[in-house]
Amino acid sequence: MTEMLKIVDLHAEAGEREILKGVNLTVKEGETAVLFGPNGSGKSTLLATIMGYSTCKVTQGEILFKGQDITEMTVDERAKLGIGMMMQRPPNIFGVRLGDLIKATSENGEAILGEAPNFKMQNFLDREINVGFSGGEIKRSELLQLTAQKPEFILLDEPESGVDLENIDLIGNKVRDLLYDQRKGCGGNIQRHVSSLVITHTGQILDYIGADCAYVMKEGRIRCSGRPMDLLKEIKENGYGECGACQIIEL
Amino acid sequence: MSDNRAVKEALGKQGAYGEDIDIDLYETGSRDVDQIDDLESSEYRKYMENVGVVADEINRSGTLMFIDNGMSHCHAQEQEGLEMMSVREALEKHDGLKDYFWTAVDPTKDKYTATSYLDDADGYFIRVKAGHHVKNPVQTCMLINQNKSAQKLHNIIIVEDGASLEMITGCSTAHHAGDSIHVGVSEIFVGDNANLTFSMIHSWGKQTGVRPRTVCNVGKNSNYTNNYVILNPVGSLQSFPVANLGEGSSATYNTMCIAHEGSEIDTGGLVNLNGKGARSEIMSRSISMGGKMCARGRLVANAPQVKAHLECRSIILKDGGSTLAVPELEAHVADVEMTHEAAVGKIARDQIEYLMSRGLDEDQAISMIVRGFLSGSINGLPPALQKELDEAIEQANLGD
Ligand SMILES: Nc1ncnc2c1ncn2[C@@H]1O[C@H](COP(=O)(O)OP(=O)(O)OP(=O)(O)O)[C@@H](O)[C@H]1O
Ligand SMILES: [Mg+2]
C-alpha cells in the first residue's frame, strides 16, 4: 500500500510556542489511523498544521501527501489535492449561509442540498455557518460540508465529542459513509478507499469505522503506536502516565 | 418660505461633513430633456437597470425618471390613491404644496440646499393618499447625462395616514458624464400609522460629487426604512439623512457601501426620537478597498421609553485609504435604552482559511465573506432588489 500521508520530524509553533516537537507519522492509502493523547498534547495543532492553517508555523520537517511535499502549500491547494478536515472548534463565519457554502463546494451544486435532511441540517441551510450552532450541530454541519467536498483524506478532530447518544449513530454512520465508498464494493464487500486520521478520547467512533493503527501523542511528540483497541484499553486502564514507558510498540 | 437673502448667504456655507465642492465649476443641468415613452428601448436602459430600476416596469407600481434637471418619463400603473408627477406640476395642482414645500429641509442649511432652492430645482412628487397601500414598489431614476454639469433636484414624497409605499430609487451617471455633481434635496412626510420603505442604489462616475439632503418627518406609530447602497467607485459622496420620529414610530437605516481607491464616502444618518416609545436602528456595513470611508450614526432621544441601536461595521480589504466610524448617542431624558457597536478591521484569517479548507481559493473565500457581510446589513430588503444587489456585489470585484 502506498503512503497517503507521511509526516517527517515535524516541528511547529502556535502562538510563538513550539507545540509540535518532532512528529513522525504515516497513514497509508485506505487506512484509518487513530490519534490518542491527553488534553493539550498537540493533536488539534497537528491536524491544523496538516491542513495548512496559518496559526501553525512549521519550523522544521516536512509533510508529504501522496508523495508530494505540501509543507509550503496554501490551505486551498491542500484541499484541492484531496485533504479535508472536521475541526474541533470551527470559527463562526458571519454572513455566509451554510447552504451557500456547500453549494459552492460540491461538484453537484444544488443537488447537495438534498443531503441536508440526512444530517438533520435542513433547517440550518439558511443559517450563518457555525453561528449559534450547538456542539452536536457543529459536528453534523462539518460532516455535511465534508460530504459536499468529498475528500480523499480526512482529518477528524473528535467527531463524537459532545454528541448525544441518539445522534452518535448519525455521526458514526456519516463518518463511515465518508470513509467507505459503497459503490466500489466488489463481491459484496464494502471497500474503503478514503484514508483518515481521527482524534478520539473515548474511542466511541471506532465502533462505526474501525481503525487500522493508532498513535499516542504526548507533549508534541508521538510516543507510541499500536493496534487501536490495545492502546485504548491500555489508556483506559493506566491513563497516559505510562505512555512512552509502555512496551506496546516502540517507535 | 425662507427669505432669499439668507439663502443667498448660505451659498457660501460649506456642508457640515465631507469635502467642499465648488458648485460654480459646474454648469446647472438642462431642464429640457429627452422624453422617453418606452423605457425598454431607451438608450438609458442599462444605466437604469444597474441601479435596480427595471425597464419593463413589471412588478412596479410606477416609474419616474429624471435626466439631468428635467423629468423625462412618468408613468403610473392603475393604482388608486397614488399620485406621481413632477414637483413643478404638483405645485400648480396642489396650491403650492404649502404644508410640504421646503418645510422639512431648511434651504439655508448649506450651499447645496441653498443652490437647489435658488435654482427652483424640480424633482419628483409622489403621494399616497390616506388609507391606500401601494402594492408594488414605485421606482425612480435620476441620471446625469451631461458632463461638467450640476444635477439639482428637489423631491417630495408624502405617505398619508394609514397608507404605505415602497420606493426604489436608482441614481447613476452616463459614462461620458462622470465629472459632474448631484445635489438632491428630498423632503419626505410619513403620516400616522403609515409605512415607507425607501431604498436607494447609487452608481456614479469615478469623479462624481454627490450631496443628497434628505429629511423625513414621521408621525405616530409609523415605520420608516431607509436602505442605502453604493458599491461602485464615486468621487466624493456625503450624505446624512435625518428622520424625526413621533410617538411609537420607528426608523431603520441600513447602509451598505464600498469605498474604492480614490473614492471618498461619508455616510450615515441622524434619527431624532421625539415621541414617546419611538425606536430606531441604524446599521452600516462598509468595505474599504483603498478609499476613504466614514460611517456616522447619531441617535438623539428626546422622549421617554425610546429604544435605539446603532451598529457600524467596516472591513478593510486594502491599505491606502482610511476608515472612520463615528457612532453617537445623545439622550435628553432618563428613561431610554440606547446602545451602539462599532468594529473596524480586516477579515479574520481563520474564517478565510476555513472556507479555503473546503476548496475555495482565497479570493473566492474573501468575496463570499464580504458578500455575506454586506448583505447582512439590510434586513427587510425588498426582494425585488436582492437580485440587483447580488449582481452589483459580484461586479464589485471584491476578490482582487
Ligand atoms: N494559537 C495558539 N496560541 C497559543 N497556544 C496555543 C495555540 N494553539 C495551540 N496552543 C497550545 O498548544 C497546546 C496544544 O493544543 P491542541 O489544541 O493541539 O491540544 P489537543 O491535543 O488537541 O488537546 P485536546 O485534547 O484538549 O483537544 C495547548 O497547550 C494549547 O494551549
Ligand atoms: Mg484538540
mmCIF file of N, CA, C and O in Angstrom, chain B residues 124-163:
data_model
loop_
_atom_site.group_PDB
_atom_site.id
_atom_site.type_symbol
_atom_site.label_atom_id
_atom_site.label_comp_id
_atom_site.label_asym_id
_atom_site.label_seq_id
_atom_site.Cartn_x
_atom_site.Cartn_y
_atom_site.Cartn_z
ATOM 1 N N TYR B 124 -39.183 64.856 -8.284
ATOM 2 C CA TYR B 124 -40.409 64.061 -8.367
ATOM 3 C C TYR B 124 -41.295 64.301 -7.156
ATOM 4 O O TYR B 124 -40.830 64.582 -6.055
ATOM 5 N N PHE B 125 -42.598 64.210 -7.428
ATOM 6 C CA PHE B 125 -43.584 64.322 -6.372
ATOM 7 C C PHE B 125 -44.346 62.998 -6.341
ATOM 8 O O PHE B 125 -44.903 62.579 -7.352
ATOM 9 N N ILE B 126 -44.331 62.361 -5.217
ATOM 10 C CA ILE B 126 -45.056 61.103 -5.099
ATOM 11 C C ILE B 126 -45.900 61.154 -3.838
ATOM 12 O O ILE B 126 -45.389 61.474 -2.758
ATOM 13 N N ARG B 127 -47.170 60.889 -4.013
ATOM 14 C CA ARG B 127 -48.035 60.930 -2.839
ATOM 15 C C ARG B 127 -48.939 59.704 -2.811
ATOM 16 O O ARG B 127 -49.489 59.295 -3.831
ATOM 17 N N VAL B 128 -49.083 59.129 -1.617
ATOM 18 C CA VAL B 128 -50.068 58.066 -1.438
ATOM 19 C C VAL B 128 -51.118 58.609 -0.475
ATOM 20 O O VAL B 128 -50.795 59.039 0.639
ATOM 21 N N LYS B 129 -52.325 58.592 -0.953
ATOM 22 C CA LYS B 129 -53.400 59.182 -0.141
ATOM 23 C C LYS B 129 -53.780 58.290 1.034
ATOM 24 O O LYS B 129 -53.562 57.068 0.989
ATOM 25 N N ALA B 130 -54.367 58.913 2.019
ATOM 26 C CA ALA B 130 -54.675 58.234 3.278
ATOM 27 C C ALA B 130 -55.354 56.886 3.057
ATOM 28 O O ALA B 130 -56.268 56.766 2.238
ATOM 29 N N GLY B 131 -54.874 55.896 3.776
ATOM 30 C CA GLY B 131 -55.530 54.588 3.769
ATOM 31 C C GLY B 131 -55.196 53.708 2.579
ATOM 32 O O GLY B 131 -55.666 52.578 2.495
ATOM 33 N N HIS B 132 -54.396 54.196 1.651
ATOM 34 C CA HIS B 132 -54.081 53.381 0.475
ATOM 35 C C HIS B 132 -52.741 52.666 0.616
ATOM 36 O O HIS B 132 -51.771 53.233 1.112
ATOM 37 N N HIS B 133 -52.732 51.439 0.165
ATOM 38 C CA HIS B 133 -51.486 50.669 0.202
ATOM 39 C C HIS B 133 -51.042 50.404 -1.223
ATOM 40 O O HIS B 133 -51.734 49.712 -1.965
ATOM 41 N N VAL B 134 -49.941 50.964 -1.576
ATOM 42 C CA VAL B 134 -49.440 50.754 -2.934
ATOM 43 C C VAL B 134 -48.756 49.397 -2.953
ATOM 44 O O VAL B 134 -47.818 49.153 -2.188
ATOM 45 N N LYS B 135 -49.264 48.516 -3.818
ATOM 46 C CA LYS B 135 -48.852 47.122 -3.751
ATOM 47 C C LYS B 135 -47.395 46.928 -4.163
ATOM 48 O O LYS B 135 -46.585 46.425 -3.401
ATOM 49 N N ASN B 136 -47.058 47.325 -5.360
ATOM 50 C CA ASN B 136 -45.690 47.138 -5.839
ATOM 51 C C ASN B 136 -44.878 48.418 -5.645
ATOM 52 O O ASN B 136 -45.435 49.503 -5.542
ATOM 53 N N PRO B 137 -43.564 48.290 -5.629
ATOM 54 C CA PRO B 137 -42.752 49.490 -5.435
ATOM 55 C C PRO B 137 -42.909 50.505 -6.568
ATOM 56 O O PRO B 137 -43.157 50.137 -7.711
ATOM 57 N N VAL B 138 -42.757 51.756 -6.194
ATOM 58 C CA VAL B 138 -42.639 52.819 -7.183
ATOM 59 C C VAL B 138 -41.146 53.016 -7.390
ATOM 60 O O VAL B 138 -40.382 53.039 -6.436
ATOM 61 N N GLN B 139 -40.736 53.132 -8.656
ATOM 62 C CA GLN B 139 -39.308 53.309 -8.881
ATOM 63 C C GLN B 139 -39.018 54.665 -9.500
ATOM 64 O O GLN B 139 -39.775 55.179 -10.309
ATOM 65 N N THR B 140 -37.916 55.240 -9.075
ATOM 66 C CA THR B 140 -37.487 56.499 -9.678
ATOM 67 C C THR B 140 -36.030 56.368 -10.068
ATOM 68 O O THR B 140 -35.272 55.631 -9.445
ATOM 69 N N CYS B 141 -35.678 57.070 -11.118
ATOM 70 C CA CYS B 141 -34.299 57.006 -11.591
ATOM 71 C C CYS B 141 -33.799 58.424 -11.858
ATOM 72 O O CYS B 141 -34.505 59.226 -12.465
ATOM 73 N N MET B 142 -32.623 58.728 -11.356
ATOM 74 C CA MET B 142 -32.019 60.032 -11.573
ATOM 75 C C MET B 142 -30.719 59.815 -12.333
ATOM 76 O O MET B 142 -29.786 59.204 -11.800
ATOM 77 N N LEU B 143 -30.654 60.306 -13.542
ATOM 78 C CA LEU B 143 -29.463 60.065 -14.355
ATOM 79 C C LEU B 143 -28.796 61.391 -14.732
ATOM 80 O O LEU B 143 -29.474 62.328 -15.158
ATOM 81 N N ILE B 144 -27.494 61.438 -14.563
ATOM 82 C CA ILE B 144 -26.748 62.612 -15.048
ATOM 83 C C ILE B 144 -26.200 62.264 -16.422
ATOM 84 O O ILE B 144 -25.505 61.271 -16.597
ATOM 85 N N ASN B 145 -26.552 63.088 -17.400
ATOM 86 C CA ASN B 145 -26.199 62.752 -18.779
ATOM 87 C C ASN B 145 -25.308 63.812 -19.419
ATOM 88 O O ASN B 145 -25.003 63.768 -20.588
ATOM 89 N N GLN B 146 -24.922 64.812 -18.632
ATOM 90 C CA GLN B 146 -24.183 65.932 -19.195
ATOM 91 C C GLN B 146 -22.926 66.106 -18.356
ATOM 92 O O GLN B 146 -23.003 66.295 -17.137
ATOM 93 N N ASN B 147 -21.769 66.030 -19.004
ATOM 94 C CA ASN B 147 -20.527 66.168 -18.253
ATOM 95 C C ASN B 147 -20.371 67.596 -17.751
ATOM 96 O O ASN B 147 -20.917 68.529 -18.322
ATOM 97 N N LYS B 148 -19.629 67.758 -16.676
ATOM 98 C CA LYS B 148 -19.363 69.081 -16.085
ATOM 99 C C LYS B 148 -20.644 69.789 -15.667
ATOM 100 O O LYS B 148 -20.721 71.020 -15.683
ATOM 101 N N SER B 149 -21.673 69.021 -15.362
ATOM 102 C CA SER B 149 -22.920 69.675 -15.010
ATOM 103 C C SER B 149 -23.298 69.388 -13.571
ATOM 104 O O SER B 149 -22.752 68.490 -12.929
ATOM 105 N N ALA B 150 -24.218 70.209 -13.076
ATOM 106 C CA ALA B 150 -24.737 70.016 -11.724
ATOM 107 C C ALA B 150 -26.195 69.596 -11.831
ATOM 108 O O ALA B 150 -27.028 70.343 -12.347
ATOM 109 N N GLN B 151 -26.473 68.393 -11.378
ATOM 110 C CA GLN B 151 -27.867 67.958 -11.336
ATOM 111 C C GLN B 151 -28.436 68.437 -10.006
ATOM 112 O O GLN B 151 -27.912 68.108 -8.943
ATOM 113 N N LYS B 152 -29.486 69.239 -10.083
ATOM 114 C CA LYS B 152 -30.094 69.748 -8.849
ATOM 115 C C LYS B 152 -31.554 69.323 -8.852
ATOM 116 O O LYS B 152 -32.278 69.617 -9.792
ATOM 117 N N LEU B 153 -31.946 68.639 -7.804
ATOM 118 C CA LEU B 153 -33.306 68.120 -7.751
ATOM 119 C C LEU B 153 -33.926 68.411 -6.399
ATOM 120 O O LEU B 153 -33.229 68.567 -5.400
ATOM 121 N N HIS B 154 -35.216 68.485 -6.416
ATOM 122 C CA HIS B 154 -35.950 68.680 -5.161
ATOM 123 C C HIS B 154 -37.173 67.764 -5.196
ATOM 124 O O HIS B 154 -38.109 68.004 -5.943
ATOM 125 N N ASN B 155 -37.125 66.704 -4.412
ATOM 126 C CA ASN B 155 -38.183 65.696 -4.434
ATOM 127 C C ASN B 155 -39.077 65.809 -3.208
ATOM 128 O O ASN B 155 -38.610 66.176 -2.134
ATOM 129 N N ILE B 156 -40.311 65.435 -3.400
ATOM 130 C CA ILE B 156 -41.240 65.417 -2.257
ATOM 131 C C ILE B 156 -42.026 64.100 -2.261
ATOM 132 O O ILE B 156 -42.595 63.713 -3.276
ATOM 133 N N ILE B 157 -41.982 63.417 -1.141
ATOM 134 C CA ILE B 157 -42.726 62.166 -1.013
ATOM 135 C C ILE B 157 -43.684 62.313 0.164
ATOM 136 O O ILE B 157 -43.275 62.739 1.251
ATOM 137 N N ILE B 158 -44.922 61.963 -0.062
ATOM 138 C CA ILE B 158 -45.904 62.046 1.026
ATOM 139 C C ILE B 158 -46.635 60.710 1.150
ATOM 140 O O ILE B 158 -47.204 60.216 0.180
ATOM 141 N N VAL B 159 -46.568 60.137 2.325
ATOM 142 C CA VAL B 159 -47.342 58.924 2.593
ATOM 143 C C VAL B 159 -48.306 59.305 3.712
ATOM 144 O O VAL B 159 -47.894 59.502 4.853
ATOM 145 N N GLU B 160 -49.560 59.433 3.355
ATOM 146 C CA GLU B 160 -50.533 59.957 4.325
ATOM 147 C C GLU B 160 -50.932 58.909 5.362
ATOM 148 O O GLU B 160 -50.524 57.749 5.281
ATOM 149 N N ASP B 161 -51.755 59.324 6.302
ATOM 150 C CA ASP B 161 -52.159 58.445 7.408
ATOM 151 C C ASP B 161 -52.672 57.092 6.896
ATOM 152 O O ASP B 161 -53.471 57.036 5.962
ATOM 153 N N GLY B 162 -52.210 56.062 7.521
ATOM 154 C CA GLY B 162 -52.714 54.730 7.208
ATOM 155 C C GLY B 162 -52.318 54.212 5.833
ATOM 156 O O GLY B 162 -52.833 53.208 5.367
ATOM 157 N N ALA B 163 -51.414 54.897 5.160
ATOM 158 C CA ALA B 163 -51.014 54.473 3.813
ATOM 159 C C ALA B 163 -49.656 53.787 3.863
ATOM 160 O O ALA B 163 -48.944 53.854 4.865
#
